[in-house]
């Protein structure tokens, strides 16, 4: 039987289960109950800012454009109330210790310098995270990477700043509905380097309409000129309810686009490897001499995650929870308005229970989709079973395709081609229940 390869770009598995598998929690458990018995020794802290100056055409993140009438201030008020409720729920029997922190969005640097100071105060003064002593990653855009904002972040301990560039060619940026100019990007990169934040990450996107091998090489070299410690290469996805989806030509040859994206991925990967970078995952590349950071990529989505903000997720070993989720701009605005008006943050309202099977799938995905792979002995210690017994059909398919290196008895590690197909491999390990919940989710 001839094995037909799946389409390489299916679902970006940045967290499992995906938010579209979450549902309202009928019992709305108290956070003190949710966190009872959970370790507090190495927590992750994530603060979500759901504002951007523009909504990119490819974006399906939980964010809105602009913040009229002092909305950012009211949002930080709500964030303060939520942080107080979460900290109270954690209690003092085992004081929480944070191993890493991140500000994401949206665009956290949409906040002005004074508001960023307040955001740091929430993380430190209420939650108790020592931002200067742990890795702190912050997402930014070129237009909001101003000197005063960067100064606040550097002074408060930011160790990594991730800049969404996507393309150094103005025409390609416009094609991705990301209006920016090369000069603006270069100026922002200069300010980031001047601020002295140790790790700079540059995000680039391949598969943009009109992009060629030559133009992709141009953007890669423009990024490398800044010697960023990290570079992420993202395939362009056209998702429902996003700007590009509204204008997408239904007759576009998807197979041709897949071939083009795979070619650009391989081109970018090989170029970065030759330039002194190591591959961490399908998307992430780190300069070999870069300073060490906190958890990478999928590993940052581990149990013991406390998310603050209306688009943030929290993870315990038994429950993943958040607020409601949407992509449509009107729906997003409604959820943000509801969050800002909330006074009682003492319960988990939206989420999904995690049983032993889902925990095993999650751990396998977090490890297998990293270049280092999954040590079989580690899986056996955690779950008391062998991954070949638990996921034999899926793993044998990978092996038959040549997507696993070695024998797989000691280490499950994707080959170079397997890594390229990460977005097709991930969904194969989703549980039937999660698949059904995602399929039943009503896009809004």
Coordinates of N, CA, C and O in Angstrom, one line a residue, residues 2-162:
X2 N 0.6 2.2 -0.9 CA 1.3 3.4 -1.0 C 0.8 4.4 0.1 O -0.4 4.7 0.1
X3 N 1.7 4.9 0.9 CA 1.3 5.9 1.9 C 1.2 7.3 1.3 O 2.3 7.8 0.8
X4 N 0.1 7.9 1.3 CA 0.0 9.3 0.8 C 0.3 10.2 1.9 O -0.3 10.2 3.0
X5 N 1.3 11.1 1.7 CA 1.7 12.0 2.7 C 0.5 13.0 3.0 O -0.2 13.5 2.1
X6 N 0.4 13.4 4.3 CA -0.6 14.4 4.6 C -0.2 15.8 4.2 O 1.0 16.0 3.8
X7 N -1.2 16.7 4.1 CA -0.8 18.1 3.9 C 0.1 18.6 5.0 O -0.2 18.3 6.2
X8 N 1.2 19.3 4.7 CA 2.1 19.6 5.7 C 1.7 20.7 6.7 O 2.2 20.8 7.8
X9 N 0.7 21.5 6.3 CA 0.3 22.6 7.1 C -1.2 22.5 7.5 O -2.1 22.8 6.7
X10 N -1.4 21.9 8.7 CA -2.8 21.6 9.1 C -3.2 22.4 10.4 O -4.1 23.2 10.3
X11 N -2.5 22.2 11.5 CA -2.8 22.9 12.7 C -1.4 23.3 13.4 O -0.6 22.4 13.5
X12 N -1.3 24.5 13.7 CA -0.1 24.9 14.5 C -0.3 24.5 15.9 O -1.1 25.1 16.7
X13 N 0.4 23.5 16.3 CA 0.2 22.9 17.7 C 1.1 23.6 18.7 O 2.2 23.2 19.1
X14 N 0.6 24.8 19.1 CA 1.4 25.6 20.1 C 0.9 25.3 21.5 O 1.5 25.7 22.5
X15 N -0.2 24.6 21.6 CA -0.7 24.2 22.9 C -1.7 23.1 22.7 O -2.4 23.0 21.7
X16 N -1.8 22.2 23.7 CA -2.7 21.1 23.6 C -3.3 20.8 24.9 O -2.6 20.8 25.9
X17 N -4.6 20.7 25.0 CA -5.6 20.9 23.9 C -5.8 22.3 23.5 O -5.6 23.2 24.4
X18 N -6.2 22.6 22.3 CA -6.4 23.9 21.8 C -7.6 24.5 22.5 O -8.5 23.8 23.0
X19 N -7.6 25.9 22.5 CA -8.7 26.6 23.2 C -10.1 26.2 22.6 O -11.1 26.4 23.2
X20 N -10.1 25.9 21.3 CA -11.4 25.5 20.7 C -12.0 24.2 21.2 O -13.2 23.9 21.0
X21 N -11.2 23.5 22.0 CA -11.7 22.3 22.7 C -12.2 22.7 24.2 O -12.7 21.8 24.8
X22 N -12.0 23.9 24.6 CA -12.5 24.3 25.9 C -14.0 24.6 25.8 O -14.6 24.9 24.8
X23 N -14.6 24.4 27.0 CA -16.1 24.7 27.1 C -16.3 25.4 28.5 O -15.5 25.3 29.4
X24 N -17.5 26.0 28.6 CA -17.8 26.6 29.9 C -17.8 25.5 31.0 O -18.3 24.4 30.7
X25 N -17.3 25.8 32.1 CA -17.2 24.8 33.2 C -18.5 24.9 34.1 O -18.7 25.9 34.7
X26 N -19.3 23.9 34.0 CA -20.6 24.0 34.7 C -20.5 24.2 36.2 O -21.4 24.9 36.8
X27 N -19.5 23.7 36.8 CA -19.4 23.8 38.3 C -18.6 25.1 38.7 O -18.5 25.4 39.9
X28 N -17.9 25.7 37.7 CA -17.1 26.9 38.0 C -16.3 26.8 39.3 O -16.6 27.4 40.3
X29 N -15.4 25.8 39.3 CA -14.6 25.5 40.5 C -13.8 26.7 41.0 O -13.3 27.5 40.3
X30 N -13.8 26.9 42.4 CA -13.0 27.9 43.0 C -11.5 27.7 42.6 O -11.0 26.6 42.6
X31 N -10.8 28.8 42.4 CA -9.4 28.7 42.1 C -8.6 28.0 43.2 O -7.6 27.3 43.0
X32 N -9.0 28.2 44.5 CA -8.3 27.5 45.6 C -8.5 26.0 45.5 O -7.6 25.3 45.8
X33 N -9.6 25.6 45.0 CA -9.8 24.1 44.7 C -9.0 23.7 43.5 O -8.4 22.6 43.6
X34 N -9.0 24.5 42.5 CA -8.2 24.1 41.3 C -6.8 23.9 41.6 O -6.1 23.0 41.0
X35 N -6.2 24.8 42.4 CA -4.8 24.7 42.7 C -4.4 23.9 43.9 O -3.2 23.7 44.2
X36 N -5.4 23.3 44.6 CA -5.1 22.5 45.7 C -4.3 21.3 45.3 O -4.6 20.5 44.4
X37 N -3.2 21.1 46.0 CA -2.3 19.9 45.8 C -1.4 20.1 44.6 O -0.5 19.2 44.4
X38 N -1.4 21.2 43.9 CA -0.5 21.5 42.8 C 0.8 22.1 43.3 O 0.8 22.9 44.2
X39 N 1.9 21.7 42.7 CA 3.2 22.2 43.1 C 3.3 23.7 42.8 O 2.8 24.1 41.7
X40 N 3.9 24.5 43.7 CA 4.1 25.9 43.5 C 5.6 26.2 43.4 O 6.0 27.4 43.5
X41 N 6.4 25.2 43.2 CA 7.9 25.4 43.3 C 8.5 26.0 42.1 O 9.6 26.6 42.2
X42 N 7.9 25.9 40.9 CA 8.5 26.4 39.7 C 7.4 26.7 38.7 O 7.3 26.2 37.6
X43 N 6.7 27.8 39.0 CA 5.5 28.2 38.2 C 6.0 29.1 37.1 O 7.0 29.7 37.1
X44 N 5.2 29.1 36.0 CA 5.3 30.0 34.9 C 4.2 31.1 35.0 O 3.1 30.8 35.4
X45 N 4.6 32.3 34.7 CA 3.6 33.4 34.8 C 3.5 34.1 33.4 O 4.5 34.4 32.8
X46 N 2.2 34.2 33.0 CA 2.0 34.8 31.7 C 0.9 35.9 31.8 O -0.1 35.7 32.4
X47 N 1.3 37.1 31.4 CA 0.3 38.2 31.4 C 0.0 38.6 30.0 O 0.9 38.8 29.2
X48 N -1.3 38.6 29.7 CA -1.8 38.8 28.3 C -2.4 40.2 28.2 O -3.2 40.7 28.9
X49 N -1.9 40.9 27.1 CA -2.4 42.3 26.8 C -3.0 42.2 25.4 O -2.4 42.0 24.4
X50 N -4.4 42.3 25.3 CA -5.1 42.0 24.1 C -5.3 43.2 23.2 O -6.4 43.4 22.6
X51 N -4.3 44.0 23.0 CA -4.4 45.2 22.2 C -3.3 45.3 21.1 O -2.1 44.9 21.4
X52 N -3.6 45.7 20.0 CA -2.7 45.9 18.9 C -3.0 47.2 18.2 O -4.1 47.7 18.2
X53 N -2.0 47.8 17.5 CA -2.2 49.0 16.7 C -2.9 48.7 15.4 O -3.5 49.6 14.8
X54 N -2.7 47.4 14.9 CA -3.4 47.0 13.7 C -3.5 45.5 13.8 O -2.8 44.8 14.5
X55 N -4.6 45.0 13.1 CA -4.8 43.5 13.1 C -4.2 43.0 11.8 O -4.7 43.3 10.7
X56 N -3.2 42.2 11.9 CA -2.5 41.6 10.8 C -3.5 40.7 10.0 O -4.3 40.0 10.7
X57 N -3.3 40.5 8.7 CA -4.2 39.7 8.0 C -4.2 38.3 8.3 O -5.2 37.5 8.1
X58 N -3.1 37.8 8.8 CA -2.9 36.3 9.2 C -3.3 36.0 10.6 O -3.3 34.9 11.0
X59 N -3.6 37.1 11.4 CA -3.7 36.9 12.9 C -5.0 36.3 13.3 O -6.1 36.8 12.9
X60 N -4.9 35.3 14.1 CA -6.2 34.8 14.7 C -6.0 34.8 16.3 O -6.6 34.0 17.0
X61 N -5.1 35.6 16.7 CA -4.9 35.7 18.2 C -6.0 36.5 18.8 O -6.8 37.2 18.1
X62 N -6.1 36.4 20.1 CA -7.2 37.1 20.8 C -6.7 38.5 21.1 O -6.0 38.8 22.0
X63 N -7.1 39.4 20.2 CA -6.7 40.8 20.3 C -7.6 41.7 19.6 O -8.4 41.3 18.7
X64 N -7.6 43.0 20.0 CA -8.5 44.0 19.3 C -7.6 45.2 18.9 O -6.5 45.4 19.4
X65 N -8.1 45.9 17.9 CA -7.3 47.1 17.4 C -7.7 48.3 18.2 O -8.9 48.7 18.3
X66 N -6.7 48.9 18.8 CA -6.9 50.1 19.6 C -7.5 49.9 20.9 O -8.0 48.8 21.2
X67 N -7.6 51.0 21.7 CA -8.1 50.9 23.1 C -8.7 52.3 23.4 O -8.0 53.1 24.1
X68 N -9.9 52.5 23.0 CA -10.5 53.9 23.2 C -10.9 54.1 24.6 O -11.1 53.2 25.4
X69 N -11.0 55.4 25.0 CA -11.6 55.9 26.2 C -10.9 55.3 27.4 O -11.6 54.8 28.4
X70 N -9.6 55.2 27.5 CA -8.9 54.7 28.7 C -9.1 53.2 28.9 O -8.9 52.8 30.1
X71 N -9.3 52.5 27.9 CA -9.6 51.0 28.1 C -8.4 50.3 28.6 O -8.5 49.4 29.4
X72 N -7.2 50.8 28.2 CA -6.0 50.1 28.8 C -5.9 50.2 30.3 O -5.5 49.3 31.0
X73 N -6.2 51.4 30.8 CA -6.2 51.6 32.2 C -7.2 50.7 33.0 O -6.9 50.1 34.0
X74 N -8.4 50.6 32.4 CA -9.4 49.8 33.0 C -9.1 48.3 32.9 O -9.4 47.5 33.8
X75 N -8.4 48.0 31.8 CA -7.9 46.6 31.7 C -6.9 46.3 32.7 O -7.0 45.2 33.4
X76 N -6.0 47.2 33.0 CA -5.0 46.9 34.0 C -5.6 46.9 35.4 O -5.2 46.2 36.3
X77 N -6.7 47.7 35.6 CA -7.5 47.6 36.9 C -8.0 46.1 37.0 O -7.9 45.6 38.1
X78 N -8.6 45.6 36.0 CA -9.1 44.2 36.1 C -8.0 43.2 36.2 O -8.2 42.2 37.0
X79 N -6.9 43.4 35.6 CA -5.8 42.5 35.7 C -5.3 42.5 37.2 O -4.9 41.5 37.7
X80 N -5.3 43.7 37.8 CA -4.9 43.8 39.2 C -5.9 43.0 40.1 O -5.5 42.3 41.0
X81 N -7.2 43.1 39.8 CA -8.2 42.4 40.6 C -8.0 40.9 40.4 O -8.0 40.1 41.4
X82 N -7.7 40.5 39.1 CA -7.5 39.1 38.9 C -6.3 38.5 39.6 O -6.3 37.5 40.2
X83 N -5.2 39.3 39.5 CA -3.9 38.9 40.1 C -4.1 38.7 41.7 O -3.7 37.7 42.3
X84 N -4.9 39.6 42.3 CA -5.1 39.5 43.7 C -5.9 38.2 44.0 O -5.6 37.6 45.0
X85 N -6.9 37.9 43.2 CA -7.7 36.7 43.4 C -6.9 35.5 43.3 O -7.0 34.5 44.1
X86 N -6.1 35.4 42.3 CA -5.2 34.2 42.0 C -4.2 34.1 43.1 O -4.0 33.0 43.6
X87 N -3.6 35.2 43.5 CA -2.6 35.1 44.6 C -3.2 34.6 45.9 O -2.6 33.8 46.6
X88 N -4.4 35.1 46.2 CA -5.1 34.6 47.4 C -5.4 33.1 47.3 O -5.3 32.4 48.3
X89 N -5.8 32.7 46.1 CA -6.2 31.3 45.9 C -5.0 30.4 46.1 O -5.1 29.2 46.6
X90 N -3.8 30.8 45.7 CA -2.6 30.0 45.9 C -2.2 29.8 47.3 O -1.6 28.8 47.7
X91 N -2.6 30.8 48.2 CA -2.3 30.7 49.6 C -0.8 30.8 49.9 O 0.0 31.1 49.1
X92 N -0.5 30.6 51.2 CA 0.9 30.8 51.7 C 1.4 29.6 52.4 O 2.6 29.6 52.9
X93 N 0.7 28.5 52.3 CA 1.2 27.2 52.9 C 2.5 26.8 52.2 O 3.5 26.4 52.8
X94 N 2.4 26.9 50.9 CA 3.6 26.8 50.0 C 3.7 28.0 49.1 O 3.0 28.1 48.2
X95 N 4.5 28.9 49.5 CA 4.6 30.2 48.8 C 5.0 29.9 47.3 O 5.9 29.2 47.0
X96 N 4.2 30.6 46.4 CA 4.6 30.3 44.9 C 5.9 30.9 44.6 O 6.3 32.0 45.0
X97 N 6.7 30.1 43.8 CA 7.9 30.5 43.2 C 7.8 30.4 41.7 O 7.4 29.4 41.2
X98 N 8.3 31.5 41.1 CA 8.2 31.6 39.6 C 9.5 31.3 39.0 O 10.5 31.9 39.3
X99 N 9.5 30.4 38.0 CA 10.7 30.1 37.3 C 10.9 30.9 36.0 O 12.0 31.1 35.5
X100 N 9.8 31.5 35.4 CA 9.9 32.3 34.2 C 8.7 33.1 34.1 O 7.6 32.8 34.7
X101 N 8.7 34.1 33.3 CA 7.5 35.0 33.1 C 7.5 35.5 31.6 O 8.6 35.5 31.0
X102 N 6.4 35.8 31.1 CA 6.2 36.3 29.8 C 5.1 37.3 29.7 O 4.1 37.1 30.4
X103 N 5.2 38.3 28.9 CA 4.2 39.3 28.6 C 3.8 39.0 27.1 O 4.7 39.2 26.2
X104 N 2.6 38.7 26.8 CA 2.2 38.4 25.4 C 0.9 39.1 25.0 O 0.4 39.8 25.8
X105 N 0.5 38.7 23.8 CA -0.7 39.4 23.4 C -1.3 38.8 22.1 O -1.2 37.6 21.9
X106 N -1.9 39.7 21.3 CA -1.8 41.1 21.3 C -0.3 41.6 21.3 O 0.6 40.9 20.9
X107 N -0.2 42.8 21.7 CA 1.1 43.5 21.7 C 1.3 44.2 23.0 O 0.7 45.2 23.3
X108 N 2.0 43.6 24.0 CA 2.2 44.2 25.3 C 2.8 45.6 25.2 O 2.4 46.4 26.0
X109 N 3.6 45.9 24.2 CA 4.2 47.2 24.1 C 3.2 48.2 23.5 O 3.6 49.4 23.3
X110 N 2.0 47.8 23.3 CA 0.9 48.7 23.0 C 0.7 49.6 24.2 O 0.4 50.8 24.1
X111 N 1.0 49.1 25.4 CA 0.9 49.9 26.6 C 2.0 50.9 26.6 O 3.1 50.7 26.1
X112 N 1.8 52.1 27.1 CA 2.8 53.1 27.2 C 3.8 52.8 28.4 O 3.6 51.8 29.1
X113 N 4.8 53.6 28.5 CA 5.9 53.3 29.5 C 5.3 53.2 30.9 O 5.7 52.3 31.7
X114 N 4.4 54.1 31.3 CA 3.9 54.1 32.6 C 3.0 52.8 32.8 O 3.0 52.2 33.9
X115 N 2.3 52.4 31.8 CA 1.4 51.2 31.9 C 2.2 50.0 32.0 O 1.9 49.0 32.7
X116 N 3.4 49.9 31.2 CA 4.3 48.8 31.3 C 4.9 48.7 32.7 O 5.0 47.6 33.2
X117 N 5.2 49.8 33.3 CA 5.7 49.8 34.7 C 4.6 49.2 35.6 O 4.9 48.4 36.5
X118 N 3.4 49.6 35.4 CA 2.3 49.0 36.2 C 2.1 47.5 36.0 O 1.8 46.8 36.9
X119 N 2.3 47.1 34.7 CA 2.2 45.7 34.4 C 3.3 44.9 35.2 O 3.0 43.8 35.8
X120 N 4.5 45.4 35.2 CA 5.5 44.8 36.0 C 5.2 44.8 37.4 O 5.5 43.8 38.2
X121 N 4.6 45.8 37.9 CA 4.3 45.9 39.4 C 3.3 44.8 39.7 O 3.3 44.3 40.8
X122 N 2.3 44.6 38.8 CA 1.4 43.5 39.1 C 2.1 42.2 39.2 O 1.8 41.4 40.1
X123 N 3.0 41.9 38.3 CA 3.7 40.6 38.3 C 4.5 40.5 39.6 O 4.6 39.4 40.2
X124 N 5.2 41.6 40.0 CA 6.1 41.5 41.1 C 5.3 41.7 42.5 O 5.4 40.9 43.4
X125 N 4.6 42.9 42.5 CA 4.1 43.2 43.8 C 2.9 42.4 44.3 O 2.7 42.2 45.5
X126 N 2.1 41.9 43.3 CA 0.9 41.1 43.7 C 1.3 39.6 43.6 O 1.0 38.8 44.5
X127 N 1.8 39.2 42.4 CA 2.0 37.7 42.2 C 3.3 37.3 42.9 O 3.5 36.1 43.2
X128 N 4.3 38.2 43.1 CA 5.5 37.8 43.8 C 6.6 37.3 42.9 O 7.5 36.6 43.4
X129 N 6.5 37.5 41.6 CA 7.6 37.1 40.7 C 8.7 38.1 40.8 O 8.5 39.3 40.6
X130 N 9.9 37.6 40.9 CA 11.1 38.5 40.9 C 11.6 38.6 39.5 O 12.4 37.7 39.0
X131 N 11.1 39.5 38.7 CA 11.4 39.6 37.3 C 12.8 39.8 37.0 O 13.3 39.4 35.9
X132 N 13.6 40.4 37.8 CA 15.0 40.6 37.6 C 15.9 39.3 37.8 O 17.0 39.3 37.5
X133 N 15.2 38.3 38.4 CA 16.0 37.1 38.7 C 15.6 35.9 37.8 O 16.2 34.8 38.0
X134 N 14.6 36.0 37.0 CA 14.1 34.9 36.2 C 14.0 35.4 34.7 O 14.0 36.6 34.4
X135 N 14.0 34.4 33.8 CA 13.8 34.8 32.4 C 12.5 35.5 32.2 O 11.4 35.0 32.6
X136 N 12.5 36.7 31.5 CA 11.2 37.4 31.2 C 11.2 37.7 29.7 O 12.1 38.5 29.2
X137 N 10.2 37.2 29.0 CA 10.1 37.4 27.6 C 8.9 38.3 27.3 O 7.9 38.2 27.9
X138 N 9.1 39.2 26.3 CA 8.1 40.2 26.0 C 8.0 40.3 24.5 O 9.0 40.3 23.8
X139 N 6.7 40.3 24.0 CA 6.5 40.4 22.6 C 6.3 41.9 22.2 O 5.7 42.7 23.0
X140 N 6.7 42.3 21.0 CA 6.6 43.7 20.6 C 6.4 43.8 19.1 O 6.7 42.8 18.4
X141 N 6.1 45.0 18.7 CA 6.0 45.3 17.3 C 6.9 46.4 17.0 O 7.3 47.2 17.9
X142 N 7.3 46.6 15.7 CA 8.3 47.7 15.4 C 7.8 49.1 15.9 O 8.5 49.9 16.5
X143 N 6.5 49.4 15.6 CA 6.0 50.8 15.9 C 5.9 51.1 17.4 O 5.9 52.2 17.8
X144 N 5.8 50.0 18.2 CA 5.6 50.2 19.6 C 6.9 50.0 20.4 O 6.9 50.1 21.6
X145 N 8.0 49.7 19.7 CA 9.3 49.5 20.4 C 10.0 50.8 20.5 O 11.1 51.1 19.9
X146 N 9.4 51.7 21.3 CA 10.0 53.0 21.6 C 11.0 53.0 22.7 O 11.0 52.1 23.5
X147 N 11.9 54.0 22.7 CA 13.0 54.0 23.7 C 12.5 54.0 25.1 O 13.0 53.3 26.0
X148 N 11.4 54.7 25.4 CA 10.9 54.8 26.8 C 10.3 53.4 27.2 O 10.5 53.0 28.4
X149 N 9.6 52.8 26.3 CA 9.0 51.5 26.7 C 10.2 50.5 26.9 O 10.1 49.7 27.8
X150 N 11.1 50.4 26.0 CA 12.2 49.5 26.1 C 13.0 49.7 27.3 O 13.5 48.8 28.0
X151 N 13.2 51.0 27.7 CA 13.9 51.3 28.9 C 13.2 50.7 30.2 O 13.9 50.1 31.1
X152 N 11.9 50.8 30.2 CA 11.2 50.2 31.3 C 11.4 48.7 31.4 O 11.7 48.1 32.4
X153 N 11.3 48.0 30.2 CA 11.4 46.6 30.2 C 12.8 46.1 30.6 O 13.0 45.2 31.3
X154 N 13.8 46.8 30.0 CA 15.2 46.5 30.4 C 15.5 46.7 31.9 O 16.1 45.8 32.5
X155 N 15.0 47.8 32.4 CA 15.2 48.1 33.8 C 14.5 47.0 34.7 O 15.0 46.7 35.8
X156 N 13.4 46.6 34.3 CA 12.6 45.6 35.1 C 13.0 44.2 34.9 O 12.4 43.3 35.5
X157 N 14.0 43.9 34.0 CA 14.5 42.6 34.0 C 14.2 41.8 32.7 O 14.5 40.6 32.7
X158 N 13.7 42.4 31.7 CA 13.4 41.6 30.5 C 14.7 41.0 29.9 O 15.7 41.7 29.7
X159 N 14.7 39.7 29.7 CA 15.8 39.0 29.1 C 15.7 38.7 27.6 O 16.6 38.3 27.0
X160 N 14.4 38.8 27.1 CA 14.2 38.4 25.7 C 13.1 39.3 25.2 O 12.0 39.5 25.9
X161 N 13.3 39.9 24.0 CA 12.3 40.6 23.3 C 12.0 40.0 21.9 O 13.0 39.9 21.2
X162 N 10.8 39.7 21.6 CA 10.4 39.1 20.4 C 9.7 40.1 19.5 O 8.7 40.6 19.9

